[in-house]
Coordinates of C-alpha atoms in Angstrom, one line a residue:
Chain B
X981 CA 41.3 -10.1 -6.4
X982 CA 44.3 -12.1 -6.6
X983 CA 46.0 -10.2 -3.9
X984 CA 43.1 -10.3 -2.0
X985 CA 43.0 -14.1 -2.4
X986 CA 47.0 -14.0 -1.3
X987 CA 46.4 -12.2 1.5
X988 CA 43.5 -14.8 2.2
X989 CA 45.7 -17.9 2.0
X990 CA 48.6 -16.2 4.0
X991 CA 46.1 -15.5 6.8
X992 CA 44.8 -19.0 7.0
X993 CA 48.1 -20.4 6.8
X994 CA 49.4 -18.4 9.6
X995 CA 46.0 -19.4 11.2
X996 CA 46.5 -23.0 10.6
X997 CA 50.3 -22.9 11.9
X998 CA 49.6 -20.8 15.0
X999 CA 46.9 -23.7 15.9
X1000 CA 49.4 -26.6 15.0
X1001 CA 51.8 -24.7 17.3
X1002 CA 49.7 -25.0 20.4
X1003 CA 48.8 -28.3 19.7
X1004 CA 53.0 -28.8 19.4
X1005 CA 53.0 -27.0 22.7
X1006 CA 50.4 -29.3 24.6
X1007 CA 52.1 -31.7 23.6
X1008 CA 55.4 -31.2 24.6
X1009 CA 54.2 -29.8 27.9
X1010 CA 52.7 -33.1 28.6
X1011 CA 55.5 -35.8 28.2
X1012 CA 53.6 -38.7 27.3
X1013 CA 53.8 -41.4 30.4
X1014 CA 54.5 -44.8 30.6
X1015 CA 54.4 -47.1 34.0
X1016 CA 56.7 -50.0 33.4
X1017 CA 58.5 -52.9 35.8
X1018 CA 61.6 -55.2 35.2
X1019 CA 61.0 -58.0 32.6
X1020 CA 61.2 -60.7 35.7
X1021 CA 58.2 -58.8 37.3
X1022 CA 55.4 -60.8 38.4
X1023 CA 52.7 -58.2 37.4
X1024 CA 51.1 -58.3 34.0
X1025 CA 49.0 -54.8 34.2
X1026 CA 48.4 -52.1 36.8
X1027 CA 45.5 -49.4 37.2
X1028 CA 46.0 -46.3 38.0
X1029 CA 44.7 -46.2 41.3
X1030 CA 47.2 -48.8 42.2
X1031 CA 49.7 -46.9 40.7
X1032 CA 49.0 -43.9 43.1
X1033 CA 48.8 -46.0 45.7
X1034 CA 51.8 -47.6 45.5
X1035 CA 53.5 -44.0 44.8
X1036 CA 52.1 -43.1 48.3
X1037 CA 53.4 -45.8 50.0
X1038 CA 50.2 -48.1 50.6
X1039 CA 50.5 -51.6 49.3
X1040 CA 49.3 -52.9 46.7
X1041 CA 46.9 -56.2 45.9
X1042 CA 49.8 -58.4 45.5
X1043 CA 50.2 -61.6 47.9
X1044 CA 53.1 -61.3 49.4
X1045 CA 55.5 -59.5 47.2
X1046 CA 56.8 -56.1 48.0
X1047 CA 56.5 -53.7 44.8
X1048 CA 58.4 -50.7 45.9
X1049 CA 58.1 -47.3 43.4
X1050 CA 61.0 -45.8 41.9
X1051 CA 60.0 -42.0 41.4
X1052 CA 61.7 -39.6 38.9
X1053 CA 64.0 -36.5 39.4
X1054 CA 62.3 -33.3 38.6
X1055 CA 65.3 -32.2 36.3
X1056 CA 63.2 -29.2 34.4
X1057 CA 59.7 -27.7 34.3
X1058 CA 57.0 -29.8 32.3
X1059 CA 59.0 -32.4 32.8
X1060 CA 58.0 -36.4 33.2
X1061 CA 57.9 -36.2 36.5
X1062 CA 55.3 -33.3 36.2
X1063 CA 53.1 -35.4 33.6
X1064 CA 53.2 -38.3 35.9
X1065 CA 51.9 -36.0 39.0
X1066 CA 48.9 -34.3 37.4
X1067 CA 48.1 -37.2 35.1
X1068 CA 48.3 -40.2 37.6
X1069 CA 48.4 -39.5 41.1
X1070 CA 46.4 -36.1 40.2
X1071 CA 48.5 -33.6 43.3
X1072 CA 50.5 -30.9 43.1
X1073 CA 54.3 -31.0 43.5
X1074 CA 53.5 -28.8 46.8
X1075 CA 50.5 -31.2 47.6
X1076 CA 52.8 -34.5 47.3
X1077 CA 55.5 -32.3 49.5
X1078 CA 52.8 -32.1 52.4
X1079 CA 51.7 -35.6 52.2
X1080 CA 55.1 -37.1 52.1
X1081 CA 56.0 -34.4 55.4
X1082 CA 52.9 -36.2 57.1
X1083 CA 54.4 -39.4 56.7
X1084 CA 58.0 -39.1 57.4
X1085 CA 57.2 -37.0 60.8
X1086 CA 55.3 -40.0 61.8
X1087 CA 57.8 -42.8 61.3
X1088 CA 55.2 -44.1 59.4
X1089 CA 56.9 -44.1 55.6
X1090 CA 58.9 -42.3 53.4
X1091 CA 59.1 -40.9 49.8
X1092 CA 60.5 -43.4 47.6
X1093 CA 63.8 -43.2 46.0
X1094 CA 64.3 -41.2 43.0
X1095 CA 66.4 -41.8 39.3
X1096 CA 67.8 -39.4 38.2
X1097 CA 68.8 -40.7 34.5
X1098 CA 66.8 -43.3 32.4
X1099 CA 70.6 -45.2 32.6
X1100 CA 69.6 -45.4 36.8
X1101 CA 66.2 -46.6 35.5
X1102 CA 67.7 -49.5 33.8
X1103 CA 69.9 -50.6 36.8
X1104 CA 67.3 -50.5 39.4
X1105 CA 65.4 -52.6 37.1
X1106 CA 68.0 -54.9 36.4
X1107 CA 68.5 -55.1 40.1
X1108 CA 64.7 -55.4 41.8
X1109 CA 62.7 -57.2 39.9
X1110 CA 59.4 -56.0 42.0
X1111 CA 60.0 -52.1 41.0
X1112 CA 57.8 -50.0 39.5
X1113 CA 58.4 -46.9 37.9
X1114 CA 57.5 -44.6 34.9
X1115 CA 59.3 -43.3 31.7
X1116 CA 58.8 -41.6 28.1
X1117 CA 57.8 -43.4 25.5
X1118 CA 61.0 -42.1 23.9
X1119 CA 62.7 -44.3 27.1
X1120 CA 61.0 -46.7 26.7
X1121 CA 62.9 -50.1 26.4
X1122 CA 61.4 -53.4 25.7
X1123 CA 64.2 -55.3 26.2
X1124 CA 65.0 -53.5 29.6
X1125 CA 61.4 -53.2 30.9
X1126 CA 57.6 -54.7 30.5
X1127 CA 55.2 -52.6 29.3
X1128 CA 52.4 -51.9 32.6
X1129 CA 50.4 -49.0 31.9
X1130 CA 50.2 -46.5 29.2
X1131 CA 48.9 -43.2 30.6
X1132 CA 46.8 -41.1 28.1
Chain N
X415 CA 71.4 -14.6 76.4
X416 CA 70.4 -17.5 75.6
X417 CA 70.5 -20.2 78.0
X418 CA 72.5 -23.8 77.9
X419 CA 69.5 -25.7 76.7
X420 CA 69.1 -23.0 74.2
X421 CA 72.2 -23.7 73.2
X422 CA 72.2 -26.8 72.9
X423 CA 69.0 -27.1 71.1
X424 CA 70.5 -24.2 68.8
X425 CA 73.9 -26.9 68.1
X426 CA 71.9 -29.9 67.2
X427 CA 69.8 -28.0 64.8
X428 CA 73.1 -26.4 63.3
X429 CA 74.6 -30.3 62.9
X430 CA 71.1 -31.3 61.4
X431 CA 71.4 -28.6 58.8
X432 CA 75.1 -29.6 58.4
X433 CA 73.7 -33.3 58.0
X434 CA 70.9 -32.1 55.3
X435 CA 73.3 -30.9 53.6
X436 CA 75.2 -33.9 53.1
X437 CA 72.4 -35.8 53.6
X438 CA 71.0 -33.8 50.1
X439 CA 73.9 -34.0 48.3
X440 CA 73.7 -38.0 48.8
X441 CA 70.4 -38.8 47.5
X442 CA 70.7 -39.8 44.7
X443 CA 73.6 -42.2 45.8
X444 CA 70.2 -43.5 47.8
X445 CA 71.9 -43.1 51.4
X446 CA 70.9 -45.2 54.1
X447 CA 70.7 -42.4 56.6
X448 CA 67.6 -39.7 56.1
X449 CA 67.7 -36.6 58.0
X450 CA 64.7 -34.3 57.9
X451 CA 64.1 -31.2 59.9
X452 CA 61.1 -29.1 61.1
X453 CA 60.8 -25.9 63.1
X454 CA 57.9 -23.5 64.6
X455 CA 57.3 -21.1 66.6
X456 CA 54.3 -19.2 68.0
X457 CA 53.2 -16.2 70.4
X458 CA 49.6 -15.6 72.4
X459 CA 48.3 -12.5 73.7
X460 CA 45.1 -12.6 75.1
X461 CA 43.0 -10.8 77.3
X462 CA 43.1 -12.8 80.5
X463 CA 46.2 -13.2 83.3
X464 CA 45.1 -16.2 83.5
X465 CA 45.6 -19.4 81.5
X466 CA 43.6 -22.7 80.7
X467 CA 45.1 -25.1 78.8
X468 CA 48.9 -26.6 78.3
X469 CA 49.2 -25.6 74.9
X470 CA 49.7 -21.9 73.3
X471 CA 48.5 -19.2 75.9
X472 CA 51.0 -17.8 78.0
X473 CA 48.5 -16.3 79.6
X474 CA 50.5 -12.8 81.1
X475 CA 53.2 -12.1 78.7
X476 CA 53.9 -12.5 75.4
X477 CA 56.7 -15.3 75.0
X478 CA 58.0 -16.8 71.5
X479 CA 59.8 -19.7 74.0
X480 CA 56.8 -21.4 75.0
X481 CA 55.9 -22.5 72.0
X482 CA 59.4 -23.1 69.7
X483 CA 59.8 -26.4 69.0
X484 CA 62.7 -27.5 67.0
X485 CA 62.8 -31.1 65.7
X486 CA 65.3 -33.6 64.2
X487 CA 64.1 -36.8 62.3
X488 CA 66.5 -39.6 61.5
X489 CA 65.9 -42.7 59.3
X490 CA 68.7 -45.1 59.0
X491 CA 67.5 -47.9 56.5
X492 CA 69.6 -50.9 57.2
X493 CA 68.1 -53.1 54.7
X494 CA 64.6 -53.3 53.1
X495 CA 63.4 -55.3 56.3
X496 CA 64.9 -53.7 58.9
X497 CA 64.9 -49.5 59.9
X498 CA 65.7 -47.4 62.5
X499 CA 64.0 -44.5 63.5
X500 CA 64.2 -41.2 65.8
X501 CA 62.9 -37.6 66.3
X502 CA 64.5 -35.5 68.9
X503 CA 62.3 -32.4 70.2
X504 CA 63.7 -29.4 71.7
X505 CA 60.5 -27.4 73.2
X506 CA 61.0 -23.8 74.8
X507 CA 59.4 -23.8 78.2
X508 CA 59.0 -19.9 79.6
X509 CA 62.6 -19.1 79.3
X510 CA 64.8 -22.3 78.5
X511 CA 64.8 -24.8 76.1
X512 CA 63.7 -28.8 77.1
X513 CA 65.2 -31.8 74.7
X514 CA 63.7 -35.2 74.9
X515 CA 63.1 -38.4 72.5
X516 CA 59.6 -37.6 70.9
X517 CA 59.9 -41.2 69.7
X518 CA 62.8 -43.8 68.4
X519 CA 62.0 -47.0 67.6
X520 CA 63.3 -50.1 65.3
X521 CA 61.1 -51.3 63.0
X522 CA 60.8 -54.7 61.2
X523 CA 58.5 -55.2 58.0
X524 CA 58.6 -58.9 57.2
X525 CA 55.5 -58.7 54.9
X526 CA 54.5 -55.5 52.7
X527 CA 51.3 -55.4 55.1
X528 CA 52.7 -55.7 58.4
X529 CA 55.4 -53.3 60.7
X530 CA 56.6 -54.2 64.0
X531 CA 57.9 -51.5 66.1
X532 CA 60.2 -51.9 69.1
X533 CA 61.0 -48.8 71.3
X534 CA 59.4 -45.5 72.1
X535 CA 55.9 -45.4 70.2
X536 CA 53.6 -42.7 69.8
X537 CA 50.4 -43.8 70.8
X538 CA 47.6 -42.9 67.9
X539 CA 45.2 -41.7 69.7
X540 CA 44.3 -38.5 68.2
X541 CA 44.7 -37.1 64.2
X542 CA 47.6 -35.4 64.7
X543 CA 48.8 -37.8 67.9
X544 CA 52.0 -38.5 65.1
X545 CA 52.4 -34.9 64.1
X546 CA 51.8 -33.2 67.5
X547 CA 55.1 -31.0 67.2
X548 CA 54.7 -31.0 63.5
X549 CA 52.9 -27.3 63.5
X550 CA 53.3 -27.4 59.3
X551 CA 51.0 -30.5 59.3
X552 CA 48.3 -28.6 60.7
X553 CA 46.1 -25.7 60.0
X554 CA 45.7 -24.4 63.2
X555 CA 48.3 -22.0 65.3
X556 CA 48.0 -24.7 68.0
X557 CA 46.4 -28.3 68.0
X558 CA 42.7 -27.0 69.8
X559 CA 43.4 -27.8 73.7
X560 CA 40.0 -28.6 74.3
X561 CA 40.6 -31.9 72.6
X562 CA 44.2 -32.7 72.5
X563 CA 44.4 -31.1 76.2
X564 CA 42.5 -34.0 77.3
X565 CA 45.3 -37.0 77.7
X566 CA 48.9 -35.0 76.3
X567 CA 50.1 -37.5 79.4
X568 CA 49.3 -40.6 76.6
X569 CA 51.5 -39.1 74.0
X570 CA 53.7 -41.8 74.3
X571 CA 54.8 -45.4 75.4
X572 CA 58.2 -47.4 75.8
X573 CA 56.7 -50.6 74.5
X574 CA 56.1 -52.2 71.0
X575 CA 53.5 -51.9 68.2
X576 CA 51.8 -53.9 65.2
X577 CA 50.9 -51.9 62.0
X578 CA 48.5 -54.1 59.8
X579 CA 47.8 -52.7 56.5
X580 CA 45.1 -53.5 54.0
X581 CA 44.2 -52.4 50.8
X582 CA 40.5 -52.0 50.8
X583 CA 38.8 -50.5 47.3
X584 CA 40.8 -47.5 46.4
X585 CA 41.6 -47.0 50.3
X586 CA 43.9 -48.6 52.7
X587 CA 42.3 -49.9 56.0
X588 CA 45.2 -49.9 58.3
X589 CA 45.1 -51.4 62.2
X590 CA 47.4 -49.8 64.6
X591 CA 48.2 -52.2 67.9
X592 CA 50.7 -50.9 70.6
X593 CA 51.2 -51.6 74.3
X594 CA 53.9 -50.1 76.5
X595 CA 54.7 -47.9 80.1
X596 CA 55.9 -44.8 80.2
X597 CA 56.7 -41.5 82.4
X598 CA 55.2 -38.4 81.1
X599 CA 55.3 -34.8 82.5
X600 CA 52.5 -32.3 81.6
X601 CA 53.5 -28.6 82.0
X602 CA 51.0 -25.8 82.1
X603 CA 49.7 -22.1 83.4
X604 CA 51.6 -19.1 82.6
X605 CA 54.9 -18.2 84.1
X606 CA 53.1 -16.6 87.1
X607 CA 51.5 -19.6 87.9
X608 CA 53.1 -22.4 86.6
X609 CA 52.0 -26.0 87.3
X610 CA 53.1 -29.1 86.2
X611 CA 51.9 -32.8 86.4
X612 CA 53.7 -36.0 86.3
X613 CA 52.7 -39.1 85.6
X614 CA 53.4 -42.5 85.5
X615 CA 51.8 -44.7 83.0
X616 CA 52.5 -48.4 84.7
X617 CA 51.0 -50.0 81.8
X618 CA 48.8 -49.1 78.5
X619 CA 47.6 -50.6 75.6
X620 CA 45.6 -48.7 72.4
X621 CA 44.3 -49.4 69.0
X622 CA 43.7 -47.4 66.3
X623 CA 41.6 -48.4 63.2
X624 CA 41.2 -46.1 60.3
X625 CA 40.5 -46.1 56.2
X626 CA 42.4 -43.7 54.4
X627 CA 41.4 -42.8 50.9
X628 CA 44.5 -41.7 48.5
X629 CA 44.9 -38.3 50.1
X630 CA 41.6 -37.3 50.6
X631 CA 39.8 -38.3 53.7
X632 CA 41.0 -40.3 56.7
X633 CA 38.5 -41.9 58.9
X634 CA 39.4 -43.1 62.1
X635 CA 38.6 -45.0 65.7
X636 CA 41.2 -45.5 68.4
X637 CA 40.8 -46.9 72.1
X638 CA 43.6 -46.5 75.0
X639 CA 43.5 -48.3 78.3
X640 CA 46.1 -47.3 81.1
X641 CA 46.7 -47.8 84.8
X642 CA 48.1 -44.2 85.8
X643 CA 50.0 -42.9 88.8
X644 CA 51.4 -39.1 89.6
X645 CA 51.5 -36.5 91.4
X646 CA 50.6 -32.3 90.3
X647 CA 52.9 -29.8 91.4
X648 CA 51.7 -26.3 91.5
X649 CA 53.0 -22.8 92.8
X650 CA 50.8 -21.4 95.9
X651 CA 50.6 -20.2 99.1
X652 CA 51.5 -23.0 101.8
X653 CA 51.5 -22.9 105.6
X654 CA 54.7 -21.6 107.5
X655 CA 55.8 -20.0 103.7
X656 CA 55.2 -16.4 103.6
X657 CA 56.0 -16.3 99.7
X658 CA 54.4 -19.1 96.7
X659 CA 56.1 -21.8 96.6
X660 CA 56.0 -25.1 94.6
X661 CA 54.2 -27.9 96.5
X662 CA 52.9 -31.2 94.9
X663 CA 50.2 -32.9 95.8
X664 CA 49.6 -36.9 94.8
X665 CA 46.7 -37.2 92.7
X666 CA 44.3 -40.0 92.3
X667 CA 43.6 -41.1 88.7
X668 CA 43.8 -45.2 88.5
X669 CA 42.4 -47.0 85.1
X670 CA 41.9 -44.6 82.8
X671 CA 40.1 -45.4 79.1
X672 CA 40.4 -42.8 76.6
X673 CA 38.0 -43.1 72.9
X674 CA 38.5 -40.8 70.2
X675 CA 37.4 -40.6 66.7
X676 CA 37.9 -38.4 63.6
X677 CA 38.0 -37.4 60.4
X678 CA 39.8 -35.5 58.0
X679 CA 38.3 -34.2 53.9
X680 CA 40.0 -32.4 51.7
X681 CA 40.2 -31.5 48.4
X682 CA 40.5 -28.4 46.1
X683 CA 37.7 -26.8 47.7
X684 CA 37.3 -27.4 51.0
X685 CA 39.6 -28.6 54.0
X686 CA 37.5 -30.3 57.1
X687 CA 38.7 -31.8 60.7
X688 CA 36.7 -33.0 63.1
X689 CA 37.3 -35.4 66.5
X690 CA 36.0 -36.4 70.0
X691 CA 37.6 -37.7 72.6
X692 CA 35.8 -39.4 76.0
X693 CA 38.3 -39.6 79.1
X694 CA 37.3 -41.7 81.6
X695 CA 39.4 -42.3 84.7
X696 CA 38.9 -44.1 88.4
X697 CA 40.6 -41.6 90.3
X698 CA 38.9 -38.3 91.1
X699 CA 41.6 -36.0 90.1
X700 CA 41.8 -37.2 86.3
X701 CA 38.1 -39.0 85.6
X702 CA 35.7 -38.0 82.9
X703 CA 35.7 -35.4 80.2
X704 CA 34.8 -35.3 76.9
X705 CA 36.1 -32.6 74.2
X706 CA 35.0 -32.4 70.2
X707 CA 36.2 -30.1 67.3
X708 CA 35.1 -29.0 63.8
X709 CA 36.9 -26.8 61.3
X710 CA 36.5 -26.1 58.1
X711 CA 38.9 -24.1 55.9
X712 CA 38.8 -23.1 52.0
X713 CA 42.2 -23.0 50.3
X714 CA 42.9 -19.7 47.8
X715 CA 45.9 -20.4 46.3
X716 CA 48.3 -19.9 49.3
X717 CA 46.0 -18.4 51.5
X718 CA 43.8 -20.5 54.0
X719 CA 41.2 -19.0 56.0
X720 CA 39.7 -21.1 58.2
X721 CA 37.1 -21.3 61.3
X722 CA 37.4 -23.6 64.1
X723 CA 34.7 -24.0 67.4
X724 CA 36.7 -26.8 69.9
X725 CA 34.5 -27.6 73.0
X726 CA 35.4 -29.7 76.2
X727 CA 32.5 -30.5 78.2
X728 CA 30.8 -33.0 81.5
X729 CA 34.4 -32.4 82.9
X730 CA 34.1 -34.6 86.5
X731 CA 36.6 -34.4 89.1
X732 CA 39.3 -32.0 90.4
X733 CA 42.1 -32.3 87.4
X734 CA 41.6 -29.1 86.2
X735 CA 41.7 -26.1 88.7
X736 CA 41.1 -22.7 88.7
X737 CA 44.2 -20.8 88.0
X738 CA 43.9 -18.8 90.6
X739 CA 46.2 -20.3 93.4
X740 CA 43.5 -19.2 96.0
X741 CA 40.6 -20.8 94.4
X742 CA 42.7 -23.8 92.9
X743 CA 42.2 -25.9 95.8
X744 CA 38.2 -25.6 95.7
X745 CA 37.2 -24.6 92.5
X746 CA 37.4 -26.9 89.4
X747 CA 36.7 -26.3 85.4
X748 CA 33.9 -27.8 84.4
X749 CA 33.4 -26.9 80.8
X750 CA 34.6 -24.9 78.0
X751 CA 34.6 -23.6 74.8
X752 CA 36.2 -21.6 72.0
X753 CA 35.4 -20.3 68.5
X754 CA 38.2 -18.7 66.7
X755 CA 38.9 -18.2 62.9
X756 CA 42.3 -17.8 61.5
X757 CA 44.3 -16.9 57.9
X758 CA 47.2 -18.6 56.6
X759 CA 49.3 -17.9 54.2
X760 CA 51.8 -20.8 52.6
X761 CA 54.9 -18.7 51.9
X762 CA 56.5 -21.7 50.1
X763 CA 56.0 -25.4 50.3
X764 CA 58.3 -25.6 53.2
X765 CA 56.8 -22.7 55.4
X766 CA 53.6 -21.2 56.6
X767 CA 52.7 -18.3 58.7
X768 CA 49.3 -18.8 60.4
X769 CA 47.2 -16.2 62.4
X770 CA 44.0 -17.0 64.4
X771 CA 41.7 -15.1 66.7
X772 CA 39.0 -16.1 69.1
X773 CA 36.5 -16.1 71.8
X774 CA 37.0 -18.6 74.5
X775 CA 35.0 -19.0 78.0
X776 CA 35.6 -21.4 80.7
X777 CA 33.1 -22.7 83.6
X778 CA 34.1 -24.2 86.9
X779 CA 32.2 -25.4 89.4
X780 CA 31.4 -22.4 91.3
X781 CA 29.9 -19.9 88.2
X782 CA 30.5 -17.4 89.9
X783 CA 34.3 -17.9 88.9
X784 CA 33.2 -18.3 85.4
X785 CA 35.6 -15.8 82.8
X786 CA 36.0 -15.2 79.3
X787 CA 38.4 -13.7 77.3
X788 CA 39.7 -13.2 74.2
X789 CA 43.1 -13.7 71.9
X790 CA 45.3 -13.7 69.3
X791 CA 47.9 -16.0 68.0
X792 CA 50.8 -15.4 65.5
X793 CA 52.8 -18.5 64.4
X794 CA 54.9 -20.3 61.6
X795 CA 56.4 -23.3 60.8
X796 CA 58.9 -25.3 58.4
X797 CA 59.8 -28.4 57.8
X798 CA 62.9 -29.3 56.2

């Protein structure tokens, strides 16, 4: 009986571990993503549909100012950059290829610039106070940016 | 061998990749100069000597060169007011290679909703009026003739253009202004009989309003106005010649108002085009025809399969002849239509292979004259 029981507990804590363990792996497949701006930004907040608009090159309700995105470098698989596709403007990589193709063959746009490190992040902040752009909650740096949208 | 235009065309697309390459390795240094490349090719067999239609069909023998375009797009960004823009097009033609300026213009934004462009404009007519040598952009081997056959002559204008921009909802309502001249040359028939038209646009002007939601569906409405001049050159028998020769005739086309809508869905499910256009003109060799399409395509994974029936119909007036040099003088196309279906398979992101096969029959005047026939079309495209 008290092996039995052993056996019992080992199995359910192999159970419970296996399931932490995917939950672990969700996680980390899904960087967690934040939408943020230069402190000196005039916005306050941001929806996600303005978000994806803006990330497709279509203005934004915003007066006169120009907000411009600043997109991320794909630097690995389940990266930010893949979190911030499927989570907030909700296309493929191949899907946001074609789209961008459309627009650049038509003189009519092109795909925003791209930062490669958060470091990059930091100076086009610094520089243009009307960019948007996204980061990890682990980049995340109050002092650097202002908090727009927290993607969940 | 490949001829000098071949060549040549074969050189600039050697410095473009050249240019990516740098161009690549720059990015993230944010260069002020963009080059972006695309690429296609296509072959028709069919079961007809003859050809309607300016676009795909070669009609009596299978030719890769009629429809290989090669294209270069350059973006110079001088500042975050001021661009400059290009895209060169070398297009085969039977057996040589033709480069022109698809477009180049200088742009000006001054307000996040509002672009002013100075140069040589496309003129939004169609869906695809922007990406009309963009074969990647579409799903089809070739853009369906019955429609974008009906004004190729408008494709373009040396003029200027307004862009107003609007975020409407989660959509963007966008009004497209432009007013210009231009010279325009239409080449068509097969190699046999080849005939070309050129025209002179004195003066045009065209709108295009449309709502474009995210990604997802485009609506659109566009309206073109031009004062037209040319003359058709075709290959035939003439008096005092004992073998065909080229001889033009001057052709009578005056105002002519061209309307077109359309309307593109997609989604995971389900891919859908659809347009009309409604030419009218003053002069009897160009007036009034109208010409619709509707496809629908389901995307499995890379594959597309798709069906598309294109129609041009209440054709009036003597632009469109008989391809037969003995009948093209009295006989004239009246209608049309064709119902194809095709498969396409996205190798990668960049490139597509497409297929398509279909039924098409044309009607002239005399019904007698009245033929069908059918074809197939192989084709791919990259952009890069």
């Amino acid at each position: 009986m008290k092996i039995l029981r052993q056996h019992s507990f080992s199995a359910l804590l192999a159970q419970q571990l296996t399931i932490l363990g995917f939950f672990w792996f969700a996680l980390e497949t899904h960087a967690q993503v934040l939408v943020v701006a230069s402190p000196q930004s005039p916005l306050v907040g941001i929806s996600p549909t303005e978000v994806k608009s803006l990330f497709l090159g279509n203005p934004i309700q915003g007066g006169n100012l120009d907000f411009r995105p600043l997109d991320r470098m794909a630097l690995e698989a389940n990266s930010l950059k893949s979190s911030f596709l499927d989570r907030v403007m909700m296309m493929k990589p191949g899907e946001m290829k074609a789209y961008w193709s459309r627009k650049i063959f038509t003189g009519r746009g092109t795909p925003p610039p791209e930062a490669k490190t958060i470091e990059q992040v930091r100076e086009w902040l610094s520089k243009e106070p009307l960019i948007v752009t996204y980061v990890t909650k682990e980049e995340f740096d109050p002092k650097s940016m202002k908090l727009l949208l927290e993607v969940k | 061998m490949l001829s000098q235009s071949a060549r040549r065309a074969w050189i600039v697309v050697s410095w473009a990749v050249g240019f990516l390459t740098a161009a690549d390795g720059h990015a993230q240094n944010q260069s002020p100069l963009d080059i972006r490349g695309f690429a296609s090719t296509a072959v028709t067999d069919t079961t007809t000597s003859y050809y309607m239609g300016d676009l795909g069909s070669t009609g009596d023998r299978l030719s890769f060169t009629k429809n290989t375009i090669f294209g270069m797009n350059l973006r110079w960004t001088i500042n975050s007011e001021w661009s400059a823009m290009g895209q060169l097009v070398a297009r085969g033609n039977y057996d040589t290679f033709g480069m022109n300026v698809n477009w180049g213009f200088v742009e000006w934004k001054p307000h996040p909703k509002l672009n002013l462009k100075l140069g040589r404009i496309i003129s939004p007519l169609w869906l695809y009026s922007q990406q009309f040598d963009i074969a990647a952009s579409y799903p089809w081997v070739v853009l369906p003739t019955e429609v974008y056959g009906l004004a190729s002559i408008l494709r373009s204008l040396d003029g200027v253009s307004l862009l107003f921009r609007q975020p409407v909802g989660e959509g963007l309502l966008q009004l497209d202004l432009i007013a210009g001249t231009s010279r325009a040359k239409q080449e068509f028939g097969s190699a046999r009989n080849p005939s070309r038209v050129e025209i002179d646009i004195d003066s045009a002007w065209g709108a295009e309003l449309s709502y474009e939601l995210q990604d997802a569906l485009l609506f659109r409405v566009a309206y073109d106005q031009a004062f037209v001049t040319g003359y058709s050159t075709q290959r035939g028998t003439a008096p005092g010649f004992s073998v065909p020769v080229d001889y033009s005739l001057p052709i009578s086309v005056g105002r002519t108002d061209l309307f077109a809508s359309g309307i593109r869905y997609q989604n995971k499910w389900l891919q859908f085009h659809s347009e009309w256009v409604r030419r009218l003109a003053e002069g009897a060799d160009y007036s009034r025809a109208s010409g619709w399409y509707a496809s629908a395509g389901v995307p499995l994974g890379q594959w597309l399969p798709y069906f598309l029936y294109s129609s041009v119909y209440d054709i009036v007036g003597t632009g469109l002849r008989h391809p037969n040099s003995a009948l093209a003088q009295t006989v004239f196309q009246t209608a049309g239509h064709t119902l194809s279906t095709g498969l396409n398979w996205q190798v990668t992101d960049s490139v597509v292979i497409k297929s398509q096969v279909g039924h098409s029959v044309v009607s002239f005047t005399n019904t007698i004259h009245n033929f069908n026939y059918n074809f197939v079309q192989l084709g791919a495209a990259t952009t890069f």
